[in-house]
Coordinates of C-alpha atoms (C1' of nucleotides) in Angstrom, one line a residue:
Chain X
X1 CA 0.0 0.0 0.0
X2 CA 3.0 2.5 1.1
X3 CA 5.0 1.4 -1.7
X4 CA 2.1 1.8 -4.6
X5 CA 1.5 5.0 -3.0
X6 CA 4.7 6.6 -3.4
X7 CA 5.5 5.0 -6.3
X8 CA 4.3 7.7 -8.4
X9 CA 4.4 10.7 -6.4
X10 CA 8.0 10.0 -4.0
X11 CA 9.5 13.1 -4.8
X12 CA 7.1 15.9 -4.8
X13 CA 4.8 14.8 -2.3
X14 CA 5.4 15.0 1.8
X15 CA 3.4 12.7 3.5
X16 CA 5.8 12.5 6.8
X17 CA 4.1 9.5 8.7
X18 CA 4.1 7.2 5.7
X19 CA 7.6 7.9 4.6
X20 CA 9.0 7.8 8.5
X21 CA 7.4 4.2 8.5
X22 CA 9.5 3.9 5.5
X23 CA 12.7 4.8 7.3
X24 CA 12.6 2.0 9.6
X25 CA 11.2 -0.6 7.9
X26 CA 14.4 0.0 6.1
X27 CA 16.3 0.1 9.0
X28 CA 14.4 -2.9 10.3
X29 CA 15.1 -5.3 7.6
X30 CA 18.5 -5.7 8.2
X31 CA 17.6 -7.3 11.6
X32 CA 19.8 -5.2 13.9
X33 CA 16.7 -3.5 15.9
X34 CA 15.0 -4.3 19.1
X35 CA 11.2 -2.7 19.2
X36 CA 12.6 -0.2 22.0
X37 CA 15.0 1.2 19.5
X38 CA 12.6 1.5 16.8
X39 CA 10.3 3.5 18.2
X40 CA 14.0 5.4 20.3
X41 CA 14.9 5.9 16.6
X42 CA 11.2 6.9 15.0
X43 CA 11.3 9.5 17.6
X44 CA 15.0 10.9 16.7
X45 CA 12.8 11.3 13.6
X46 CA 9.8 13.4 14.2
X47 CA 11.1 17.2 13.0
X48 CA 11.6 17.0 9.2
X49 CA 12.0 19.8 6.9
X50 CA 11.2 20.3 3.1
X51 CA 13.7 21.6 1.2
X52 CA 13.6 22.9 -2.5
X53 CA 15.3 21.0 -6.0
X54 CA 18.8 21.6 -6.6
X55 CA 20.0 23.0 -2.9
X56 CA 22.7 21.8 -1.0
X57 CA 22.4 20.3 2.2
X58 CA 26.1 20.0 2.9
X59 CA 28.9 21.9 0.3
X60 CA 31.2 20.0 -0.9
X61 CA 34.3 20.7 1.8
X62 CA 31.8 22.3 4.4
X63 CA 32.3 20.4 8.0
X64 CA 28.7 18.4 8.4
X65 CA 27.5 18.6 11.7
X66 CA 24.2 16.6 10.8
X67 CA 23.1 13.2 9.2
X68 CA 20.4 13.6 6.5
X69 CA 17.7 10.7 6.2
X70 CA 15.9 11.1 3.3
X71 CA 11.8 10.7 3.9
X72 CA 10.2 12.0 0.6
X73 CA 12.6 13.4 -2.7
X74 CA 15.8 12.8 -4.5
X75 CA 19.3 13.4 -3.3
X76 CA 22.7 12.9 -4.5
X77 CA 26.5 12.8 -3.0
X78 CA 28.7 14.8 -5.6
X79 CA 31.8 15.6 -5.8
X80 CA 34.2 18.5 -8.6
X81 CA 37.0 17.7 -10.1
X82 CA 39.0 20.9 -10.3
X83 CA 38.2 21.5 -13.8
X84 CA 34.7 21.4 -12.9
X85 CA 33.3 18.2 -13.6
X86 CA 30.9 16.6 -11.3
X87 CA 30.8 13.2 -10.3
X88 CA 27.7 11.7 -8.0
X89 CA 28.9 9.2 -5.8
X90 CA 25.2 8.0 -4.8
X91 CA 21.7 8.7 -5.2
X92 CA 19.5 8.7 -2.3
X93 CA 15.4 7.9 -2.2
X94 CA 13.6 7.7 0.4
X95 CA 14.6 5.8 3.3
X96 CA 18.2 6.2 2.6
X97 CA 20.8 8.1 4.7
X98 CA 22.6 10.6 2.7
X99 CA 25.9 10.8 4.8
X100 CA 27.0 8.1 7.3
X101 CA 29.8 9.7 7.1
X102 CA 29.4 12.8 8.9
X103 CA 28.7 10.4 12.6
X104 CA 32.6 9.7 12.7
X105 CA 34.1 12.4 10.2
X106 CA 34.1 16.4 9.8
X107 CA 35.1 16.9 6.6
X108 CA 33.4 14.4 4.2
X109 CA 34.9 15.5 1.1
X110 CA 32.2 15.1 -0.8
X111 CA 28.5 17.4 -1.3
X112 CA 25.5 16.6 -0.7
X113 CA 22.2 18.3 -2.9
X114 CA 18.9 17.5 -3.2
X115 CA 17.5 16.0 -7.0
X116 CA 13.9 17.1 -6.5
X117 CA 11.6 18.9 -3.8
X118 CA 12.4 16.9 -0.6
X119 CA 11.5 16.6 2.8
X120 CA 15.0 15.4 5.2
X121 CA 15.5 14.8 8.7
X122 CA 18.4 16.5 9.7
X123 CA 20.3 14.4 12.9
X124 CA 23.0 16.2 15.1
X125 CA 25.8 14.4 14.9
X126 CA 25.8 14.3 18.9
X127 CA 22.7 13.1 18.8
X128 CA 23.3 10.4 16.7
X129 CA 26.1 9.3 18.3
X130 CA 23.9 9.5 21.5
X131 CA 21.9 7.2 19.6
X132 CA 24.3 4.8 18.9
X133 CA 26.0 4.4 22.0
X134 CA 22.6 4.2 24.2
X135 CA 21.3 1.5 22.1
X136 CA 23.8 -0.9 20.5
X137 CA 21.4 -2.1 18.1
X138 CA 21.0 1.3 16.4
X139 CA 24.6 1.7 16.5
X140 CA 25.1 -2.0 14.9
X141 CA 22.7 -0.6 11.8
X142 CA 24.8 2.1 11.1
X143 CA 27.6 0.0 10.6
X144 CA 25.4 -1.8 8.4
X145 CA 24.5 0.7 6.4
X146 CA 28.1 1.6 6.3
X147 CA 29.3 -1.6 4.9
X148 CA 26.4 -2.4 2.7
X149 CA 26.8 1.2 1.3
X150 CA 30.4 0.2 0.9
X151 CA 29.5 -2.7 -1.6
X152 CA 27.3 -0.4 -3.5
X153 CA 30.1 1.8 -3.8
X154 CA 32.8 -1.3 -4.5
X155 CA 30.5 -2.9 -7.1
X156 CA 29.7 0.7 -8.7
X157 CA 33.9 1.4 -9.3
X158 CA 33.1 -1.9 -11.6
X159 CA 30.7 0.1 -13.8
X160 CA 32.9 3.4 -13.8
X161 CA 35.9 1.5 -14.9
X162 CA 34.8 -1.3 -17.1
X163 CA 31.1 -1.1 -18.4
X164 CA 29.9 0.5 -21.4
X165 CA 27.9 3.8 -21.4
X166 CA 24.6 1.4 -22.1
X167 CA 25.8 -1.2 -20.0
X168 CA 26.4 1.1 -16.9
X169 CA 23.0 2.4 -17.8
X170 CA 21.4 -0.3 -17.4
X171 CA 23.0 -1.0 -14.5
X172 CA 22.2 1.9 -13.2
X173 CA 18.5 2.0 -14.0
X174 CA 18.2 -1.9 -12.5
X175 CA 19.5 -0.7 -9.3
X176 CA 17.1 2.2 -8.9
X177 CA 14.3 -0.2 -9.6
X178 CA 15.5 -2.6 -6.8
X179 CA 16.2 -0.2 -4.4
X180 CA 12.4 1.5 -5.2
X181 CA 10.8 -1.6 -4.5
X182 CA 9.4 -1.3 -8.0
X183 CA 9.7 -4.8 -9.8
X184 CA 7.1 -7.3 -10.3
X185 CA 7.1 -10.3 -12.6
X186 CA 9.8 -9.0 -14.3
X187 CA 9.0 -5.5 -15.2
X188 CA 9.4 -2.4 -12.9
X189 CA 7.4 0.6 -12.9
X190 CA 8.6 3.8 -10.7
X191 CA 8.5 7.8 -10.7
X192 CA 11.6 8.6 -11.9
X193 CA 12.8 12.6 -11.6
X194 CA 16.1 12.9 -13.0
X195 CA 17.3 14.9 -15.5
X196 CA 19.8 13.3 -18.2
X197 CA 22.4 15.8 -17.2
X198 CA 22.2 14.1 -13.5
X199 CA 22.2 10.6 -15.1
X200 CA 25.3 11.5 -16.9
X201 CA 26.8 13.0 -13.9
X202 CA 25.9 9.7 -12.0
X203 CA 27.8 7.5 -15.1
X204 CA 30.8 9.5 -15.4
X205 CA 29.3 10.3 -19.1
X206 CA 28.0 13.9 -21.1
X207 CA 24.4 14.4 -21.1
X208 CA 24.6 14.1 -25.1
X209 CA 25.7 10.6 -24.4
X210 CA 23.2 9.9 -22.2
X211 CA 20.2 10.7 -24.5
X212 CA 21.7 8.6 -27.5
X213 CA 22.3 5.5 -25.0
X214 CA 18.5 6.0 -23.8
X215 CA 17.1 6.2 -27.0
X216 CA 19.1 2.9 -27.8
X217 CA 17.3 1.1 -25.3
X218 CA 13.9 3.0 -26.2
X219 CA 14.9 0.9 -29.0
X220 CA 15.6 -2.2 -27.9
X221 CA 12.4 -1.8 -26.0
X222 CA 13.8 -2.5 -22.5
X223 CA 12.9 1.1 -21.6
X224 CA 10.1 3.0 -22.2
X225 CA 10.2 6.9 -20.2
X226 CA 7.3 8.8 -20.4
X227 CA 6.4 11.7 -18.0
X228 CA 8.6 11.4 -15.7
X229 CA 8.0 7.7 -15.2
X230 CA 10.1 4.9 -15.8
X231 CA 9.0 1.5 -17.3
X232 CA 11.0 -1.3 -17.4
X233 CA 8.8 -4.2 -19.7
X234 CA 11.3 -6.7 -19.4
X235 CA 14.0 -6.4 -16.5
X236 CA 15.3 -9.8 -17.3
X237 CA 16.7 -8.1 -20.4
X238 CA 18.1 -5.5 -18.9
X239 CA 19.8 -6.8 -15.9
X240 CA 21.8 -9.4 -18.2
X241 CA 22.5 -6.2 -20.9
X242 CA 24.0 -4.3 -17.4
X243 CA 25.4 -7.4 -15.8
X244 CA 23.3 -6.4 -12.7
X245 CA 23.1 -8.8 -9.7
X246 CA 20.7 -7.7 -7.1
X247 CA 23.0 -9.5 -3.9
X248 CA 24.9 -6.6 -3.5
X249 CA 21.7 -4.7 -2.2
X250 CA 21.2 -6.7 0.6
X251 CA 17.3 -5.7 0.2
X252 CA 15.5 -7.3 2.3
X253 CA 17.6 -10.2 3.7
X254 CA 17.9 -10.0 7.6
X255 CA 21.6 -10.5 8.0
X256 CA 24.4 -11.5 10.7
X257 CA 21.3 -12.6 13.0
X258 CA 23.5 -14.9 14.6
X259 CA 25.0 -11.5 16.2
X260 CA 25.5 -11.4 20.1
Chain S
X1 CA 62.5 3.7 12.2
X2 CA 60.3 1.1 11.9
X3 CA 58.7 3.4 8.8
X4 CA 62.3 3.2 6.9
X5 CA 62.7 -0.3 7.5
X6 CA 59.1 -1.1 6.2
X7 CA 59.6 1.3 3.3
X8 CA 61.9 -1.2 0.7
X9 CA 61.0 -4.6 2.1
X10 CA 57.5 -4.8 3.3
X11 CA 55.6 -7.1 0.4
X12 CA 58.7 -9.1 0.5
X13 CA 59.7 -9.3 4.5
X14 CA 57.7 -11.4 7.0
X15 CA 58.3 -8.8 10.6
X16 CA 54.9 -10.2 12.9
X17 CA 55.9 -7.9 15.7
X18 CA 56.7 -4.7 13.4
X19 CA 53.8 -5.2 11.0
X20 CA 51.4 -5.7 14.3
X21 CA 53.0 -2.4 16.1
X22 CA 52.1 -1.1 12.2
X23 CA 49.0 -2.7 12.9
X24 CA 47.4 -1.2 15.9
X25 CA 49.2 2.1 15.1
X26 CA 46.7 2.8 12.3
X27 CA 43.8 1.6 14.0
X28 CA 45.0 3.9 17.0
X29 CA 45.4 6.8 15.1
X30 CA 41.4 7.3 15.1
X31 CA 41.9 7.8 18.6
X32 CA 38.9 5.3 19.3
X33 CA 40.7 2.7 21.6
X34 CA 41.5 2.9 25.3
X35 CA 44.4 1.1 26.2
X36 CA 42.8 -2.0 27.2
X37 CA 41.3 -2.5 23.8
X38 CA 44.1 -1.8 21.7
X39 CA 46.1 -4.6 23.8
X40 CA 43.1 -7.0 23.5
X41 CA 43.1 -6.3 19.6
X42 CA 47.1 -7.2 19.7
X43 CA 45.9 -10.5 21.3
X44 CA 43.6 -11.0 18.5
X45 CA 45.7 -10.9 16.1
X46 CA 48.9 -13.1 17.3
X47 CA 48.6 -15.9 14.9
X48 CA 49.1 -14.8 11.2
X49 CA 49.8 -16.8 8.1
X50 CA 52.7 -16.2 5.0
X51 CA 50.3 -16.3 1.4
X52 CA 52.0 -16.4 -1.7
X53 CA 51.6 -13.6 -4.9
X54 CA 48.3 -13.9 -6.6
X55 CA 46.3 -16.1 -4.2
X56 CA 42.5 -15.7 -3.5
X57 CA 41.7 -15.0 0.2
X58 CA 38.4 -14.5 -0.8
X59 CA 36.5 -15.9 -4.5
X60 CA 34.4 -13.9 -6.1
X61 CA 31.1 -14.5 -4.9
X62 CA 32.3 -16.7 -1.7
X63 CA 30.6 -16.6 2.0
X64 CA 33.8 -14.5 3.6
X65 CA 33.6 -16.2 7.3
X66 CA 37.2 -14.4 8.0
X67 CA 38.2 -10.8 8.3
X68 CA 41.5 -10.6 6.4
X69 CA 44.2 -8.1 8.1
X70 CA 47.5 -7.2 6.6
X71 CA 50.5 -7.5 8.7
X72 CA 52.7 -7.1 5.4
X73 CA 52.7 -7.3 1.4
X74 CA 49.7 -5.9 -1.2
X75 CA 46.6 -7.1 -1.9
X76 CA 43.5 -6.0 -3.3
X77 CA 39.7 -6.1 -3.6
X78 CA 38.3 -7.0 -7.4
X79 CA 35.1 -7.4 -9.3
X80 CA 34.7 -9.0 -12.5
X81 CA 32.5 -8.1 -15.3
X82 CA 30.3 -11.0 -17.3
X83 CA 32.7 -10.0 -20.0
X84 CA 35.9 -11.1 -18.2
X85 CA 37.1 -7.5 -17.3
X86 CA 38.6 -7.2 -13.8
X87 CA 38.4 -3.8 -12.0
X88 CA 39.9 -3.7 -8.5
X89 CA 38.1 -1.1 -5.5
X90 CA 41.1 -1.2 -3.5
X91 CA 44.7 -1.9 -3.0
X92 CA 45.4 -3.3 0.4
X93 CA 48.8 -2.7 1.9
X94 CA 50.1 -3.5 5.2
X95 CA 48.2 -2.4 8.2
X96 CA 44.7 -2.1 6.1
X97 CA 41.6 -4.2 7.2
X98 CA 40.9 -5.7 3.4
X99 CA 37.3 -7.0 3.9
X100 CA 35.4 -5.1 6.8
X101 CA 31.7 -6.2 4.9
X102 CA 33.0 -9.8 6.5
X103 CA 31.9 -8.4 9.7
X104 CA 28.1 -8.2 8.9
X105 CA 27.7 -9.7 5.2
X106 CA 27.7 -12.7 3.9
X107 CA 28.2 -12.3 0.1
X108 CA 30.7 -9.5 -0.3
X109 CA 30.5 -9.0 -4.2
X110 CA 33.9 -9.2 -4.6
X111 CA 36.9 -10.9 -4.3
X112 CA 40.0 -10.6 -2.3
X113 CA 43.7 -11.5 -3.7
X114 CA 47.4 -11.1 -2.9
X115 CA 49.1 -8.8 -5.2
X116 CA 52.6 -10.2 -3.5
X117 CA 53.6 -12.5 -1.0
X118 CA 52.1 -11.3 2.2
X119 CA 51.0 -12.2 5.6
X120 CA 47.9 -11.7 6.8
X121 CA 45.9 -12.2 10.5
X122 CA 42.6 -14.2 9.3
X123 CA 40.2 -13.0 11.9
X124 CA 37.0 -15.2 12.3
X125 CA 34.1 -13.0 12.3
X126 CA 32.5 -14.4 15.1
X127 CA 35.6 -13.3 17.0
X128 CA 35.7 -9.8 15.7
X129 CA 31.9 -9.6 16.4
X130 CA 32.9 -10.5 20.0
X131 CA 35.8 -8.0 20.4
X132 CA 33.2 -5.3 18.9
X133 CA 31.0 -6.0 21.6
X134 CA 32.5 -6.8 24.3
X135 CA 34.8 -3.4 23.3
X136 CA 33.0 -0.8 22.2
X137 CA 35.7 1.4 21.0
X138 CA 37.2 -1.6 18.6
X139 CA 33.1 -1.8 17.2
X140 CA 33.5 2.0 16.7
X141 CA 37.2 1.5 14.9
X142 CA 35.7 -0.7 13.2
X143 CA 32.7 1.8 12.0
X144 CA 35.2 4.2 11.6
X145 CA 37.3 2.2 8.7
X146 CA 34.3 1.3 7.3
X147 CA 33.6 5.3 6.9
X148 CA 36.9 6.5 5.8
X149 CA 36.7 3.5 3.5
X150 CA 33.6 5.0 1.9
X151 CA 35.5 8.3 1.8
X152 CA 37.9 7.2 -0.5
X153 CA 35.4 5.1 -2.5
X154 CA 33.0 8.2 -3.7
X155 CA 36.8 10.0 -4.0
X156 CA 38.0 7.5 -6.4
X157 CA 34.7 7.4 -8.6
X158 CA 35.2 10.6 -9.4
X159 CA 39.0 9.5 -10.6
X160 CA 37.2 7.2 -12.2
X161 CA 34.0 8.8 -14.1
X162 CA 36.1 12.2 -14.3
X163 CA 39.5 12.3 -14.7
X164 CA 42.0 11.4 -17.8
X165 CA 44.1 8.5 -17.7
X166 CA 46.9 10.4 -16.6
X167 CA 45.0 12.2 -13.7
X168 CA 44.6 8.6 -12.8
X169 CA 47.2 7.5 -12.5
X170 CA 48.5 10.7 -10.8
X171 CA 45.8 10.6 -8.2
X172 CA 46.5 7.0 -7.8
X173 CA 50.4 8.1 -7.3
X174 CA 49.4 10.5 -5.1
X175 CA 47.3 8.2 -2.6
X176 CA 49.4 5.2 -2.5
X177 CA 52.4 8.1 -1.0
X178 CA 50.3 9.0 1.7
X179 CA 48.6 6.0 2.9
X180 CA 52.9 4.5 3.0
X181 CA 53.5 7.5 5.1
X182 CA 56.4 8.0 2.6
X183 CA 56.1 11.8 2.0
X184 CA 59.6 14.1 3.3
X185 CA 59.8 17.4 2.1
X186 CA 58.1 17.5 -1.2
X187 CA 59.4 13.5 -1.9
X188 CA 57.9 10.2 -1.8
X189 CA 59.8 7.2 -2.0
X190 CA 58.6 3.5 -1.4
X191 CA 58.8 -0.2 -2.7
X192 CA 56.0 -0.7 -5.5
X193 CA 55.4 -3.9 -6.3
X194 CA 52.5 -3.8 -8.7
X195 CA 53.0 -4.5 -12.2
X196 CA 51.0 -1.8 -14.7
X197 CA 48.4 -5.2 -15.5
X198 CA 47.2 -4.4 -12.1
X199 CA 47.5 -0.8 -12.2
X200 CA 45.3 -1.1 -15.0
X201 CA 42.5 -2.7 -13.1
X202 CA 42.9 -0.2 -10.5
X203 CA 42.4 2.9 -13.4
X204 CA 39.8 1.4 -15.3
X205 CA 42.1 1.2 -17.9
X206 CA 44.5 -1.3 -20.7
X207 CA 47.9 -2.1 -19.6
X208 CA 49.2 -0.6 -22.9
X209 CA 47.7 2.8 -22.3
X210 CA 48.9 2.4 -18.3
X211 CA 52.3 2.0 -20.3
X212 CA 52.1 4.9 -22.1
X213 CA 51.0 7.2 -19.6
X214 CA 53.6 6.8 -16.6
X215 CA 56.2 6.9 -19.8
X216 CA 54.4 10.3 -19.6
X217 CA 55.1 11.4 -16.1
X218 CA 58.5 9.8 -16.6
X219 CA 59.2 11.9 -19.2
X220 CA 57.7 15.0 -17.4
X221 CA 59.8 14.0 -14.4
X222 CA 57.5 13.0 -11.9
X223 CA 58.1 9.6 -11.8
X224 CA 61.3 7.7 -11.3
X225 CA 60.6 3.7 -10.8
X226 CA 63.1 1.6 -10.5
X227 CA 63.9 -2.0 -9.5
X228 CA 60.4 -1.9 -7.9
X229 CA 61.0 1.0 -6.0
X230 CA 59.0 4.5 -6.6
X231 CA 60.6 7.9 -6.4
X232 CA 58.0 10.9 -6.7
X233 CA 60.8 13.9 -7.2
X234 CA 57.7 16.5 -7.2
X235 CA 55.2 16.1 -5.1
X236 CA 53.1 18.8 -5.4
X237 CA 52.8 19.2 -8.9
X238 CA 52.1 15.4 -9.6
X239 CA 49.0 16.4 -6.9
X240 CA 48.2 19.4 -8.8
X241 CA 48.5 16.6 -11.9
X242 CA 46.2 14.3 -10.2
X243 CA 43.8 17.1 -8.4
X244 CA 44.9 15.4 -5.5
X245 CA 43.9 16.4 -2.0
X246 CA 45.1 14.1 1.2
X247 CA 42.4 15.3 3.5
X248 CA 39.6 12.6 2.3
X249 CA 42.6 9.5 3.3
X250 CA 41.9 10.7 7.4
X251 CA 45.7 9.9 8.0
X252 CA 46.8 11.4 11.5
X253 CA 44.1 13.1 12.1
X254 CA 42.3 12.1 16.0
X255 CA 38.7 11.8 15.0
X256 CA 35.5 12.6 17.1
X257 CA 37.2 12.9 20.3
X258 CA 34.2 14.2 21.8
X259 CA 32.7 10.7 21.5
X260 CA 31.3 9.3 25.3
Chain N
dC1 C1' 1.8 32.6 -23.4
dG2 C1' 6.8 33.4 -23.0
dA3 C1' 11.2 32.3 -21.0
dA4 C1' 14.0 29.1 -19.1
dT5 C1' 15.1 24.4 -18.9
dA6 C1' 15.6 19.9 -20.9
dT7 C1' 15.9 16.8 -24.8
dT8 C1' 17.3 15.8 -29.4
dT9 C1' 20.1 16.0 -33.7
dG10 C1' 24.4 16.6 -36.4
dA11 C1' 29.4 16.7 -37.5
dG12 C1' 34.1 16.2 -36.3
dG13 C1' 37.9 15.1 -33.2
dC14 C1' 40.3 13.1 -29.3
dC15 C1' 41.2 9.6 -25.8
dT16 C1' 41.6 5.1 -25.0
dA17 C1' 41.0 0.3 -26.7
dT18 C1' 42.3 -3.4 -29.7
dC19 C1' 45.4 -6.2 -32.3
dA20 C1' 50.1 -7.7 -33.1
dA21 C1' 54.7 -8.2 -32.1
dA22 C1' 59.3 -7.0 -30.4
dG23 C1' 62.2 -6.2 -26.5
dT24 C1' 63.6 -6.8 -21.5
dG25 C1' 64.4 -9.0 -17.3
dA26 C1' 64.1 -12.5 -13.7
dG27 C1' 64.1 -17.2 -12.5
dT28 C1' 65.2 -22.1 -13.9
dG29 C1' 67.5 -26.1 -15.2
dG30 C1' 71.2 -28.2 -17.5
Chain H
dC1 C1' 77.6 -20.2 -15.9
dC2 C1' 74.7 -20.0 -19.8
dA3 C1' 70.7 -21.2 -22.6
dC4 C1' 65.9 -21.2 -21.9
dT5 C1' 61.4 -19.9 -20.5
dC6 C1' 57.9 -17.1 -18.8
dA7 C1' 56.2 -12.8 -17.4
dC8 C1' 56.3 -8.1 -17.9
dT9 C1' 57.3 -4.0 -20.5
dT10 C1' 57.5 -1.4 -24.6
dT11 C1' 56.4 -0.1 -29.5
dG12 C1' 53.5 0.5 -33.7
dA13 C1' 49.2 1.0 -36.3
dT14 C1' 44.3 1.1 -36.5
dA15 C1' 39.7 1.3 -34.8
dG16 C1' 36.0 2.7 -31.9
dG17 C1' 33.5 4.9 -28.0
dC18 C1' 32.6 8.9 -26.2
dC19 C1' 33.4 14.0 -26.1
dT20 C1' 33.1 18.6 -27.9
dC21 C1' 30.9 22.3 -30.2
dA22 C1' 26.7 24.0 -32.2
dA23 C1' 22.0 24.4 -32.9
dA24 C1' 17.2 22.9 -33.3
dT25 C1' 13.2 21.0 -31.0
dA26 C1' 10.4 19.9 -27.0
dT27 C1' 8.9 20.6 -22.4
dT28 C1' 8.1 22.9 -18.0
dC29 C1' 6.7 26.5 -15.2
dG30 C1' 5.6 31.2 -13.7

DNA sequence: CGAATATTTGAGGCCTATCAAAGTGAGTGG
DNA sequence: CCACTCACTTTGATAGGCCTCAAATATTCG
């Protein structure tokens, strides 16, 4: 019900109940949380602001005193190379937490923008910490968040440095699907807000790139955009053309339950 | 003393009690462990084993029951496309924690190989799960890594989606000097062991091209390799090169003291 | 409806890959 | 000690993927 709900409407829409219950069921699945911490986290939750397209939440080189949990809206990580070329590092939906990083580190070296209209929470670092050392449990998810986010990052390098522009497309759009929830009986349907410019910026490509590539696959019929809406008729296809394995997601598996 | 002595032998040299001081010197350096931990972390780590050049620690694709520690010699993480390309996420050298995800995943992703003879502490996980809890500040070291790893992960995408071959290779330079704590004065030496086959997987790139390029900064004086042994003459203008900035690497730098 | 933004098309050029083979160096065995 | 082998490095020539520059078309939004 959640999920159909904010399949179309994710990024312009603020519906802060639904999307908090989206935080921690995503937190949840990975197994690490008593009830008490749930509802300890929810409530670290409860003040969440909306925050325009295209407006940094942390500069790139800025200290970042606060975590940022995505409940409604796009984000990305992004860093400049010093001739100017941007290069995301991640893209965030809802449910994800933009900057792990910033509980351990002050400078992250990397920025941190919204994609679309957005609602965050924004988390003191000290509070967080407060968090993590109050109830082991919570602390235990953010380490694994930190090291599934590490094989996201690991597995992405394997795109950057030895897929083709479709390929790492493809990739790329399998990956959003998973992580949206959206796929069933091999297609996948989901509100998608990004702008070719920010896909190329994700794949380390020019936006001209980009649109021939799409239009390839238009054409190959594995994709069909219309609207802001991305349709995926036959994922099969696509995840073999992007040599996409969903394991490295580690969506919805409860993990290390063996733990204490 | 014990940096000099490291500096020309250490893929080569089997030291236990050097490599270990190494060991819990880096881990240290995050300023996360009282005393007591960082002895019962020594203790953990007593019995390594000698691996020859080239062997898996971890298969593609393999459960990884053991977190893999290096007391001395390279090794590195890899993927591999459907195609047969291999692209590597890390190089590991001595004192660096090669697969942290051990500690909560199952499937990594990736694999995990020597790049020379090494020796390595195989810790189980069930054992590092223990010290984490029993210890809190080794659970938050171990959080820690797994956030400076992510650091240098979104860092190196950009190398990778961004930057010219030479940049690279530069940047690549450039990060392997710090992390050997080999910089004086504007210099870098240190024992490189890696052939330009596996520089390639690092860079995304063809070994020809690799070739080509540090024939390049050879040429432009910023590179003198020898026997296996590195010389950066310039420094600063190989970083300038490479867009290079050390701050994302978190080397000496006593994080989030203000923790508890 | 009009201006700004995003997508699409076209042509030419550069960076890196591919294919092929020669040179170099270290380790081995006779 | 020297031929031999294997792995690594180097060189050359060609091809291709992606970029750059430029401009037209389509879409969004106030």
């Amino acid at each position: 019900m959640i999920a159909t709900h904010r399949l179309m409407h994710s990024f312009n829409r603020l519906d802060v109940d639904d999307a908090q219950e989206l935080i921690d069921t995503r937190l949840w699945q990975c197994g690490l949380l008593s009830s008490h911490e749930r509802h300890a986290l929810r409530d670290a939750m409860r003040t969440a602001k909306s925050v325009p397209a295209y407006t940094d939440l942390i500069r790139e080189g800025d200290d970042a005193g606060n975590m940022f949990i995505m409940l409604s809206g796009w984000a990305c990580r992004y860093a400049t190379t010093n001739a100017g070329a941007r290069q995301l590092s991640a893209i965030m939906v809802p449910g994800d937490v933009g900057n792990l990083g910033s509980l351990m580190l002050d400078r992250l070296g990397y920025g941190m923008r919204t994609l679309t209209k957005a609602t965050v929470v924004a988390l003191p670092r000290q509070r967080a910490l407060a968090l993590a050392s109050e109830h082991p449990g919570i602390g235990r998810a953010f380490t694994w968040l930190s090291l599934t986010e590490n094989a996201i990052l690991s597995q992405w390098t394997l795109s950057l440095g030895r897929r083709l522009s479709i390929e790492r497309l493809a990739h790329f759009l399998c990956e959003l699907s998973v992580r949206l929830d959206a796929e069933r009986d091999n297609q996948s349907r989901f509100a998608f807000p990004l702008t070719q410019e920010t896909i190329a910026d994700m794949l380390g490509l020019t936006p001209i790139h980009v649109n021939r590539k799409i239009q390839q696959l238009r054409a190959d019929g594995l994709v069909v955009d219309v609207d802001r809406t991305m349709w995926l008729p036959d994922v099969a296809r696509l995840r073999a053309l992007g040599g996409f394995d969903p394991g490295y997601l580690y969506r919805n598996e409860p993990q290390i339950t063996e733990i204490m």
